[in-house]
Amino acid sequence: MENKELFGHIKGWGVDADPKNEPTYPMKKYTGDDHKRLNYDRPTLQPVTNEILHSNERPGVTAVFGTGQPPEGLSGAMRRYAFRYSEGSFSHWLPLLLADRVQMVEALVDDVKKGQIPDLIAEKGYKAEWKYNRAGVIRKGLMLAAVGALVILAVVQRNKRK
Amino acid sequence: MLAMNYRGPYRIRADRDMPYPEILHPGDAIVKVTRSCICGSDLHLYHGMVPDTRIGTTFGHEFIGTVVETGSEVTRLKTGDNVLVPFNIACGACPFCKQELFGNCHESNPEATAVGGIFGYSHTAGGFNGGQAEYVRVPYADVGPYVIPEWMDMDDAVMLTDVFPTGYQAAEMGGIKMGDTVVVFGAGPIGIMAAKCAWLFGAGRVIVIDHIEYRLEFARQYAQCEAYNFKSLEDPVLFLKKTTDFFGADVCIDAVGCEAAGSALQTITGRKLMLQAGSATALHWAINSVKKGGIVSIVGVYGPTTNMVPIGNVVNKGLTIRANQASVKRLLPRLIDHVQKGHVDPKGLITHRLPLAEVPDAYRIFSSKLDNCIKTVLIP
């Protein structure tokens, strides 16, 4: 059977078929310019106005960068430590992951200090979960209640034995 | 201004007190966001899996909007232009941008060399705030942003910032030849789009593998392909071998990335204990399901540390592996042509629209796959 008959119902079938699509992206437009390394005209450099950590696999910051959430506190110190190691090292990435969790606690403390108690129900989108997965929420709630009851029961029995 | 505010894994706020963005570089523009999507890869951030995702970050790398301010070096854009903004931040001047590797720009991400800058994708991708906000700073405004043609539907435009290019590039990197059998792992928006685009390259058979039934049905309808639930297959690799006369697929596409289901070992070590950079189940299957000498194309997102993959089989089977972030700017002219000619209907993937003020609910719906959600658009 002809391709037209086989695939005629699929809009655009084969319009981008190209036997010359090899080597395809990402080698398709290779220019060789990367052999010149860093000797290219860099864009205008963004002024550095706050602390920007940069990979030690490059000589400095890039021409543009985001400036939000500079490293601060304990999590910031952990991030600074992480950036002493290259991107090929676990000593780079694992402290960063840990710093993310530490900063979460720092942010929670900051919120409480400002008198802003996080609305976990809103932040976690439980309204949507309740709307579209009510049975699941109830099931999860009952499971949590059952686990809680078992823990309380175990503690009470342990105390009785003492 | 109103913007999404990350507070930790599974916790985000719709925060009305976020600061307005400023011009920080003469090549910057400020864009008033009109539509912004939640991407499947945003869920990796939301689930706390991407290192250096700092509290207070605004996510969102799929957005369109109107230019409201430009820096002194910006000449191509002007106030009032409606633009779609590729998710890659690219200078256009470094050797990688010259090679059209706009996802690998060397001048947009100080924090990591492995990836270029991406809007709202953690400090590992440059520390830029994203477009799930009323306003956003857009660096290198003369390079990436594309003025939206007047005829184009705004929903199609926002899908051209990531979903359509990434799906298309997944198929393109597969080097598909006429009549090839292409297997796509993952029936999320990118996987469905990759399946759709495989036909454009002349695939003879397109198969999607996932475990969410409503998504498989959506893939069958949208991408006119075969779609199978791996939970009912027992061994998806064996199934794919059998259905290709024990040869294997010509091309396999991993459109899942680091949160794949399907293997207890991968799930526990990757997603629960985080001993590896997520669960590499889909990639594992792709490598094992493709034919000898075949091509594996990876667009699923993985973390930067390490993953368990059967690299020995890559060697023994003589596979070619191609992978990259989509080079959106490179692809836009071709993809806009496909939209105009009606070959692909990107907006057809959108199932949910929510106001930005309900962004925590929107994430929950997408993350928990509630209400048959495929793609969510946020309207500021």
Coordinates of C-alpha atoms in Angstrom, one line a residue:
Chain A
M1 CA 0.0 0.0 0.0
E2 CA 1.2 3.5 -0.8
N3 CA 2.2 5.8 2.1
K4 CA -0.5 8.2 1.0
E5 CA -3.1 5.6 1.7
L6 CA -1.5 4.4 4.9
F7 CA -1.0 7.7 6.5
G8 CA -3.3 10.1 4.6
H9 CA -5.4 10.6 7.7
I10 CA -2.4 12.0 9.6
K11 CA -2.0 15.7 8.9
G12 CA 1.5 16.6 7.8
W13 CA 2.8 13.0 7.6
G14 CA 6.3 12.9 6.3
V15 CA 6.6 16.6 5.5
D16 CA 9.8 16.9 7.6
A17 CA 11.2 13.5 6.4
D18 CA 14.7 14.3 5.3
P19 CA 17.3 11.6 4.4
K20 CA 20.0 14.3 5.0
N21 CA 18.9 14.7 8.6
E22 CA 22.1 13.0 9.7
P23 CA 24.0 13.9 11.7
T24 CA 20.9 15.6 13.2
Y25 CA 20.7 18.1 16.0
P26 CA 22.8 18.8 18.1
M27 CA 25.7 18.3 15.6
K28 CA 23.7 19.6 12.6
K29 CA 25.0 23.2 12.7
Y30 CA 28.5 22.5 14.0
T31 CA 30.8 25.4 13.1
G32 CA 34.1 24.6 14.8
D33 CA 34.0 28.0 16.5
D34 CA 34.1 26.4 19.9
H35 CA 37.8 25.7 19.2
K36 CA 38.3 29.4 19.7
R37 CA 37.2 28.8 23.3
L38 CA 36.4 32.0 25.2
N39 CA 37.7 34.3 22.5
Y40 CA 34.4 35.6 21.3
D41 CA 32.8 39.0 21.8
R42 CA 31.0 38.7 25.1
P43 CA 27.7 40.6 25.6
T44 CA 27.6 43.6 27.9
L45 CA 28.2 42.4 31.4
Q46 CA 25.5 42.7 34.0
P47 CA 26.8 44.6 37.1
V48 CA 27.2 42.3 40.1
T49 CA 25.3 44.0 42.9
N50 CA 24.8 41.1 45.3
E51 CA 26.4 37.7 46.0
I52 CA 26.3 35.5 43.0
L53 CA 27.8 32.0 43.4
H54 CA 29.4 30.6 40.2
S55 CA 30.5 27.2 39.2
N56 CA 34.3 26.7 39.6
E57 CA 34.2 25.2 36.1
R58 CA 34.1 28.7 34.7
P59 CA 36.3 31.7 35.3
G60 CA 33.6 34.1 36.6
V61 CA 30.0 34.9 36.3
T62 CA 28.1 34.9 33.0
A63 CA 27.1 38.1 31.2
V64 CA 23.6 37.9 32.7
F65 CA 22.3 36.1 35.8
G66 CA 19.4 36.1 38.2
T67 CA 19.8 38.1 41.3
G68 CA 17.0 36.8 43.5
Q69 CA 17.4 34.8 46.7
P70 CA 21.1 35.4 47.4
P71 CA 22.7 33.0 49.8
E72 CA 22.0 33.8 53.5
G73 CA 22.2 32.2 56.9
L74 CA 23.2 28.6 57.4
S75 CA 21.8 27.5 54.1
G76 CA 23.8 30.2 52.4
A77 CA 27.0 29.0 54.1
M78 CA 26.2 25.5 52.9
R79 CA 25.8 26.7 49.3
R80 CA 29.1 28.6 49.5
Y81 CA 30.7 25.4 50.6
A82 CA 29.1 23.4 47.8
F83 CA 30.4 25.8 45.2
R84 CA 34.0 25.0 46.2
Y85 CA 33.5 21.7 44.3
S86 CA 33.0 21.1 40.6
E87 CA 29.7 20.0 39.1
G88 CA 31.1 16.5 38.7
S89 CA 31.3 16.1 42.4
F90 CA 28.8 14.8 44.9
S91 CA 30.3 17.3 47.3
H92 CA 28.8 20.0 45.1
W93 CA 25.3 18.7 44.7
L94 CA 24.5 17.0 48.0
P95 CA 25.2 20.1 50.2
L96 CA 23.0 22.1 47.8
L97 CA 20.1 19.6 48.2
L98 CA 20.6 19.7 52.0
A99 CA 20.8 23.5 51.9
D100 CA 17.4 23.6 50.2
R101 CA 15.9 21.7 53.1
V102 CA 17.6 23.9 55.7
Q103 CA 16.4 27.0 54.0
M104 CA 12.9 25.7 54.1
V105 CA 13.1 25.6 57.9
E106 CA 14.8 29.0 58.0
A107 CA 12.0 30.4 55.9
L108 CA 9.4 28.9 58.2
V109 CA 11.1 30.5 61.2
D110 CA 11.2 33.8 59.3
D111 CA 7.5 33.6 58.6
V112 CA 6.6 32.9 62.2
K113 CA 8.8 35.8 63.4
K114 CA 6.8 38.0 61.1
G115 CA 3.6 36.7 62.5
Q116 CA 2.7 34.9 59.3
I117 CA 1.7 31.3 60.0
P118 CA 1.8 29.4 56.7
D119 CA -1.6 28.3 55.4
L120 CA -0.5 24.7 54.6
I121 CA -3.9 23.7 53.3
A122 CA -3.8 26.5 50.7
E123 CA -0.1 26.1 49.9
K124 CA -0.3 22.4 49.3
G125 CA -3.4 22.8 47.1
Y126 CA -5.6 20.6 49.3
K127 CA -8.7 22.5 48.1
A128 CA -8.1 21.0 44.6
E129 CA -7.4 17.5 46.1
W130 CA -10.6 17.7 48.1
K131 CA -12.6 18.8 45.0
Y132 CA -11.3 16.2 42.6
N133 CA -10.1 13.3 44.8
R134 CA -12.4 13.4 47.9
A135 CA -12.3 9.6 48.3
G136 CA -8.5 9.6 48.2
V137 CA -8.3 12.4 50.8
I138 CA -10.7 10.6 53.1
R139 CA -8.8 7.3 52.6
K140 CA -5.5 9.0 53.4
G141 CA -7.1 10.7 56.4
L142 CA -8.4 7.5 57.8
M143 CA -5.1 5.8 57.3
L144 CA -3.3 8.5 59.1
A145 CA -5.9 8.3 61.9
A146 CA -5.5 4.6 62.1
V147 CA -1.7 4.9 62.3
G148 CA -2.0 7.6 64.9
A149 CA -4.4 5.4 67.0
L150 CA -2.0 2.5 66.8
V151 CA 0.9 4.6 68.0
I152 CA -1.2 6.0 70.9
L153 CA -2.3 2.4 71.7
A154 CA 1.3 1.2 71.7
V155 CA 2.5 4.0 74.0
V156 CA -0.4 3.5 76.4
Q157 CA 0.3 -0.3 76.6
R158 CA 4.0 0.3 77.1
N159 CA 3.3 2.7 79.9
K160 CA 0.9 0.2 81.5
R161 CA 3.7 -2.5 81.4
K162 CA 6.0 0.0 83.2
Chain B
M1 CA 2.8 42.1 42.2
L2 CA 1.1 38.6 42.2
A3 CA 3.5 35.7 41.6
M4 CA 4.0 32.1 42.5
N5 CA 6.3 31.8 45.5
Y6 CA 8.1 28.5 46.2
R7 CA 8.2 27.6 50.0
G8 CA 9.5 24.1 49.9
P9 CA 8.5 20.7 48.4
Y10 CA 4.8 20.6 47.6
R11 CA 4.3 24.1 49.1
I12 CA 3.8 27.2 47.0
R13 CA 2.0 30.4 47.6
A14 CA 0.1 32.8 45.3
D15 CA 1.9 35.8 46.8
R16 CA 0.7 39.4 46.1
D17 CA 3.7 41.0 47.7
M18 CA 6.4 39.7 45.3
P19 CA 8.7 42.5 44.0
Y20 CA 8.3 43.9 40.5
P21 CA 11.2 42.9 38.2
E22 CA 13.7 45.5 37.2
I23 CA 15.9 46.1 34.2
L24 CA 19.3 44.8 35.4
H25 CA 21.1 44.6 32.1
P26 CA 20.8 46.9 29.0
G27 CA 19.6 43.9 26.9
D28 CA 16.7 43.2 29.3
A29 CA 13.0 43.7 28.7
I30 CA 10.2 43.5 31.2
V31 CA 7.2 41.5 30.0
K32 CA 3.7 41.6 31.4
V33 CA 2.6 38.0 31.4
T34 CA -0.7 37.1 29.7
R35 CA -0.4 33.3 29.8
S36 CA 1.9 30.9 31.6
C37 CA 1.9 27.2 31.7
I38 CA 3.0 24.6 34.3
C39 CA 5.4 22.2 32.7
G40 CA 6.0 18.6 33.7
S41 CA 9.6 19.6 34.5
D42 CA 8.2 22.2 37.0
L43 CA 7.0 19.3 39.0
H44 CA 10.6 18.2 39.6
L45 CA 11.1 21.6 41.3
Y46 CA 7.8 21.4 43.1
H47 CA 8.8 17.9 44.4
G48 CA 12.1 19.3 45.7
M49 CA 14.3 17.2 43.4
V50 CA 16.4 19.9 41.7
P51 CA 19.4 21.0 43.8
D52 CA 19.7 24.8 44.6
T53 CA 15.9 25.5 44.3
R54 CA 15.8 28.4 46.7
I55 CA 12.9 29.4 48.8
G56 CA 11.1 32.5 47.3
T57 CA 11.8 31.5 43.7
T58 CA 9.1 32.0 41.2
F59 CA 8.8 29.1 38.7
G60 CA 7.5 29.2 35.1
H61 CA 9.5 28.9 31.9
E62 CA 6.5 28.7 29.5
F63 CA 5.0 32.1 29.1
I64 CA 3.9 34.8 26.7
G65 CA 3.1 38.4 27.3
T66 CA 3.4 42.0 26.3
V67 CA 6.6 44.1 26.4
V68 CA 6.2 47.0 28.9
E69 CA 9.8 48.2 29.2
T70 CA 13.1 47.7 27.4
G71 CA 16.7 48.2 28.2
S72 CA 18.9 50.6 26.3
E73 CA 20.5 48.0 24.1
V74 CA 17.2 46.4 22.9
T75 CA 16.4 47.4 19.3
R76 CA 14.3 44.6 17.9
L77 CA 11.5 44.7 20.5
K78 CA 9.3 47.7 21.5
T79 CA 6.8 48.4 24.2
G80 CA 3.5 46.9 23.3
D81 CA 4.8 43.9 21.3
N82 CA 3.2 40.6 22.1
V83 CA 5.9 38.1 22.4
L84 CA 6.4 34.4 23.1
V85 CA 9.5 33.8 25.1
P86 CA 11.5 30.6 24.6
F87 CA 12.3 28.9 27.9
N88 CA 16.1 29.1 27.1
I89 CA 17.9 32.3 28.0
A90 CA 20.5 32.6 25.2
C91 CA 23.0 35.4 24.4
G92 CA 23.2 34.6 20.6
A93 CA 26.9 35.4 20.7
C94 CA 28.8 32.5 22.3
P95 CA 30.0 29.6 20.1
F96 CA 27.2 27.4 21.4
C97 CA 24.5 29.9 20.4
K98 CA 26.2 30.3 17.0
Q99 CA 25.8 26.6 16.6
E100 CA 22.1 27.1 17.4
L101 CA 22.5 25.2 20.7
F102 CA 20.4 27.9 22.4
G103 CA 19.7 25.6 25.3
N104 CA 23.5 25.5 26.0
C105 CA 24.3 29.2 26.0
H106 CA 27.6 29.9 27.8
E107 CA 26.6 33.4 29.0
S108 CA 23.3 32.9 30.9
N109 CA 24.0 30.7 33.8
P110 CA 26.9 31.3 36.3
E111 CA 25.9 28.5 38.6
A112 CA 26.3 25.6 36.3
T113 CA 28.1 25.0 33.0
A114 CA 26.1 21.9 32.0
V115 CA 22.9 23.8 31.2
G116 CA 22.1 27.3 30.0
G117 CA 19.9 29.7 31.8
I118 CA 16.2 28.8 32.1
F119 CA 13.4 31.0 33.4
G120 CA 12.2 30.0 36.9
Y121 CA 14.2 26.8 37.0
S122 CA 16.3 27.1 40.2
H123 CA 19.7 28.6 40.7
T124 CA 21.1 25.5 39.0
A125 CA 19.7 27.1 35.8
G126 CA 20.8 30.6 36.5
G127 CA 18.6 31.9 39.4
F128 CA 16.2 33.7 37.2
N129 CA 12.6 34.2 38.4
G130 CA 10.0 32.8 36.0
G131 CA 6.8 33.7 34.3
Q132 CA 4.2 32.4 36.8
A133 CA 3.8 36.0 37.7
E134 CA 2.3 39.2 36.5
Y135 CA 5.6 40.5 35.2
V136 CA 8.9 38.9 34.4
R137 CA 12.4 40.1 33.5
V138 CA 13.5 38.8 30.1
P139 CA 17.3 38.9 29.5
Y140 CA 18.7 39.1 26.0
A141 CA 15.4 40.4 24.8
D142 CA 16.7 40.9 21.2
V143 CA 17.7 37.3 20.9
G144 CA 15.0 34.9 22.3
P145 CA 11.6 36.5 22.3
Y146 CA 9.5 36.2 19.1
V147 CA 6.8 38.6 18.2
I148 CA 3.6 36.6 18.0
P149 CA 2.0 36.7 14.5
E150 CA -1.4 38.4 14.5
W151 CA -3.1 35.3 13.1
M152 CA -1.8 33.1 15.9
D153 CA -4.0 32.0 18.8
M154 CA -2.4 32.9 22.1
D155 CA -2.9 29.4 23.4
D156 CA -0.8 28.1 20.4
A157 CA 1.8 30.8 21.1
V158 CA 2.3 29.7 24.7
M159 CA 2.7 26.1 23.7
L160 CA 5.5 27.2 21.3
T161 CA 7.7 28.3 24.2
D162 CA 8.5 24.7 25.2
V163 CA 6.0 21.9 24.7
F164 CA 5.9 21.9 20.9
P165 CA 9.6 22.5 20.4
T166 CA 10.6 19.9 23.0
G167 CA 8.3 17.3 21.5
Y168 CA 9.5 18.1 18.0
Q169 CA 13.2 18.0 18.9
A170 CA 12.7 14.7 20.6
A171 CA 11.5 13.3 17.3
E172 CA 14.1 15.2 15.3
M173 CA 17.0 13.9 17.5
G174 CA 15.7 10.4 16.8
G175 CA 16.8 10.8 13.2
I176 CA 13.6 9.1 12.2
K177 CA 13.6 7.5 8.7
M178 CA 10.6 6.8 6.6
G179 CA 8.7 3.8 8.0
D180 CA 10.6 3.7 11.3
T181 CA 8.9 2.3 14.4
V182 CA 9.1 5.0 17.1
V183 CA 8.4 4.3 20.8
V184 CA 7.7 7.2 23.1
F185 CA 8.0 6.6 26.9
G186 CA 5.7 9.0 28.7
A187 CA 2.2 10.3 27.8
G188 CA 2.6 13.7 29.4
P189 CA 2.3 16.7 27.2
I190 CA 5.9 16.3 25.8
G191 CA 5.5 12.6 25.1
I192 CA 2.2 13.1 23.4
M193 CA 3.7 15.9 21.3
A194 CA 6.8 13.8 20.5
A195 CA 4.5 11.1 19.2
K196 CA 2.6 13.6 17.1
C197 CA 5.8 15.0 15.7
A198 CA 7.2 11.5 14.9
W199 CA 4.6 11.3 12.1
L200 CA 6.0 14.6 10.6
F201 CA 9.3 12.8 10.1
G202 CA 7.7 9.9 8.3
A203 CA 7.4 7.3 11.1
G204 CA 5.6 4.2 10.0
R205 CA 4.4 3.2 13.5
V206 CA 4.3 5.3 16.7
I207 CA 3.8 3.7 20.1
V208 CA 3.3 5.5 23.5
I209 CA 4.0 3.7 26.8
D210 CA 2.6 5.1 30.1
H211 CA 0.6 3.9 33.1
I212 CA -2.0 6.6 33.4
E213 CA -5.0 5.4 31.4
Y214 CA -6.7 8.8 30.7
R215 CA -3.4 10.0 29.3
L216 CA -3.0 7.0 27.1
E217 CA -6.5 7.6 25.7
F218 CA -5.6 11.3 25.1
A219 CA -2.4 10.2 23.3
R220 CA -4.4 7.8 21.1
Q221 CA -6.8 10.6 20.1
Y222 CA -4.4 13.5 19.8
A223 CA -1.4 11.8 18.3
Q224 CA -3.3 9.0 16.4
C225 CA -0.8 6.5 17.7
E226 CA -0.9 3.2 19.6
A227 CA -0.7 3.5 23.4
Y228 CA -0.2 0.9 26.0
N229 CA -0.4 0.7 29.7
F230 CA 2.9 -0.8 31.0
K231 CA 1.0 -2.1 34.1
S232 CA -0.9 -4.4 31.9
L233 CA 2.1 -5.5 29.9
E234 CA 4.1 -7.2 32.7
D235 CA 7.4 -6.6 30.9
P236 CA 7.2 -3.6 28.5
V237 CA 10.6 -4.3 27.0
L238 CA 9.6 -7.8 26.1
F239 CA 6.3 -6.5 24.7
L240 CA 8.1 -4.1 22.5
K241 CA 10.5 -6.7 21.3
K242 CA 7.7 -9.0 20.4
T243 CA 5.7 -6.4 18.6
T244 CA 8.7 -5.5 16.5
D245 CA 9.4 -9.1 15.4
F246 CA 12.0 -9.4 18.2
F247 CA 14.1 -6.6 16.7
G248 CA 13.3 -3.7 18.9
A249 CA 12.1 -0.2 18.0
D250 CA 14.1 1.9 15.5
V251 CA 13.9 4.9 17.7
C252 CA 13.1 5.2 21.4
I253 CA 12.3 8.5 23.1
D254 CA 12.5 9.1 26.8
A255 CA 9.9 11.8 27.5
V256 CA 9.6 11.0 31.2
G257 CA 12.8 11.9 33.0
C258 CA 13.5 11.6 36.7
E259 CA 10.1 10.8 38.1
A260 CA 9.3 7.6 36.2
A261 CA 7.2 4.8 37.7
G262 CA 7.5 1.2 36.8
S263 CA 10.5 -0.1 38.8
A264 CA 10.5 -0.4 42.6
L265 CA 14.3 -0.4 42.7
Q266 CA 14.5 2.8 40.7
T267 CA 11.6 4.5 42.5
I268 CA 13.0 3.7 46.0
T269 CA 16.6 4.7 45.2
G270 CA 15.7 7.6 42.9
R271 CA 12.5 9.2 44.1
K272 CA 12.3 8.2 47.8
L273 CA 15.8 8.0 49.1
M274 CA 17.3 10.3 46.4
L275 CA 20.4 8.1 46.2
Q276 CA 20.4 8.8 42.4
A277 CA 19.1 11.8 40.4
G278 CA 15.6 10.4 40.2
S279 CA 14.2 7.2 38.8
A280 CA 15.6 6.3 35.4
T281 CA 13.1 3.6 34.6
A282 CA 12.0 5.1 31.2
L283 CA 15.6 5.5 30.1
H284 CA 16.3 2.0 31.1
W285 CA 13.4 0.7 29.1
A286 CA 14.3 2.9 26.1
I287 CA 17.9 1.5 26.0
N288 CA 16.7 -2.0 26.3
S289 CA 13.8 -1.7 23.8
V290 CA 15.6 -0.1 20.9
K291 CA 17.1 -2.2 18.2
K292 CA 20.9 -2.8 17.8
G293 CA 22.4 0.3 16.2
G294 CA 19.2 2.3 17.1
I295 CA 18.8 5.7 18.4
V296 CA 17.6 6.8 21.9
S297 CA 16.5 10.4 22.1
I298 CA 16.2 11.9 25.6
V299 CA 14.2 15.0 26.5
G300 CA 13.1 13.9 29.9
V301 CA 14.7 15.9 32.7
Y302 CA 17.2 14.3 35.1
G303 CA 19.1 15.7 38.0
P304 CA 22.8 16.5 37.8
T305 CA 24.2 13.8 40.1
T306 CA 24.0 10.3 38.7
N307 CA 21.6 7.6 37.5
M308 CA 21.5 3.9 37.2
V309 CA 21.3 3.1 33.4
P310 CA 22.4 0.0 31.5
I311 CA 25.3 1.6 29.8
G312 CA 26.8 -1.8 29.0
N313 CA 23.8 -2.4 26.7
V314 CA 24.4 1.0 25.0
V315 CA 27.9 -0.2 24.2
N316 CA 27.0 -3.8 23.2
K317 CA 24.0 -2.7 21.0
G318 CA 26.0 0.1 19.4
L319 CA 23.4 2.7 20.3
T320 CA 23.4 6.4 19.5
I321 CA 22.1 8.5 22.3
R322 CA 21.1 12.1 21.5
A323 CA 19.8 14.5 24.2
N324 CA 19.4 18.2 24.9
Q325 CA 17.1 20.8 26.1
A326 CA 15.1 22.0 23.2
S327 CA 16.6 24.8 21.2
V328 CA 13.4 26.8 20.9
K329 CA 14.6 29.8 18.9
R330 CA 16.1 27.5 16.3
L331 CA 12.9 25.6 15.8
L332 CA 10.3 28.4 15.9
P333 CA 10.1 29.4 12.2
R334 CA 9.5 25.7 11.2
L335 CA 7.0 25.1 14.0
I336 CA 5.0 28.3 13.4
D337 CA 4.7 27.1 9.8
H338 CA 3.3 23.7 11.0
V339 CA 0.8 25.6 13.2
Q340 CA -0.3 27.8 10.3
K341 CA -0.6 24.8 7.9
G342 CA -2.7 22.9 10.5
H343 CA -0.3 20.0 10.8
V344 CA -0.2 20.3 14.5
D345 CA -2.7 21.9 17.0
P346 CA -0.6 22.7 20.1
K347 CA -3.4 24.3 22.0
G348 CA -5.3 21.0 21.8
L349 CA -3.2 19.7 24.7
I350 CA -4.6 22.3 27.1
T351 CA -7.1 20.9 29.4
H352 CA -7.1 23.3 32.4
R353 CA -7.1 27.1 32.8
L354 CA -6.8 28.6 36.2
P355 CA -6.2 32.1 37.5
L356 CA -2.7 32.7 38.8
A357 CA -4.1 33.3 42.2
E358 CA -5.0 29.6 42.3
V359 CA -1.5 28.4 41.4
P360 CA -1.2 26.1 44.4
D361 CA -4.3 24.3 43.3
A362 CA -3.1 24.2 39.7
Y363 CA 0.1 22.5 40.8
R364 CA -1.7 20.0 42.9
I365 CA -4.1 19.1 40.0
F366 CA -1.2 18.6 37.6
S367 CA 1.1 16.8 40.1
S368 CA -1.6 14.4 41.3
K369 CA -3.0 14.0 37.8
L370 CA -6.5 15.1 39.0
D371 CA -9.5 15.8 36.8
N372 CA -7.8 14.1 33.7
C373 CA -5.3 17.0 33.6
I374 CA -2.9 17.1 30.6
K375 CA -1.8 20.7 30.5
T376 CA -2.6 23.7 32.7
V377 CA -2.5 27.3 31.7
L378 CA -2.3 30.1 34.4
I379 CA -3.9 33.4 33.6
P380 CA -2.5 36.4 35.7

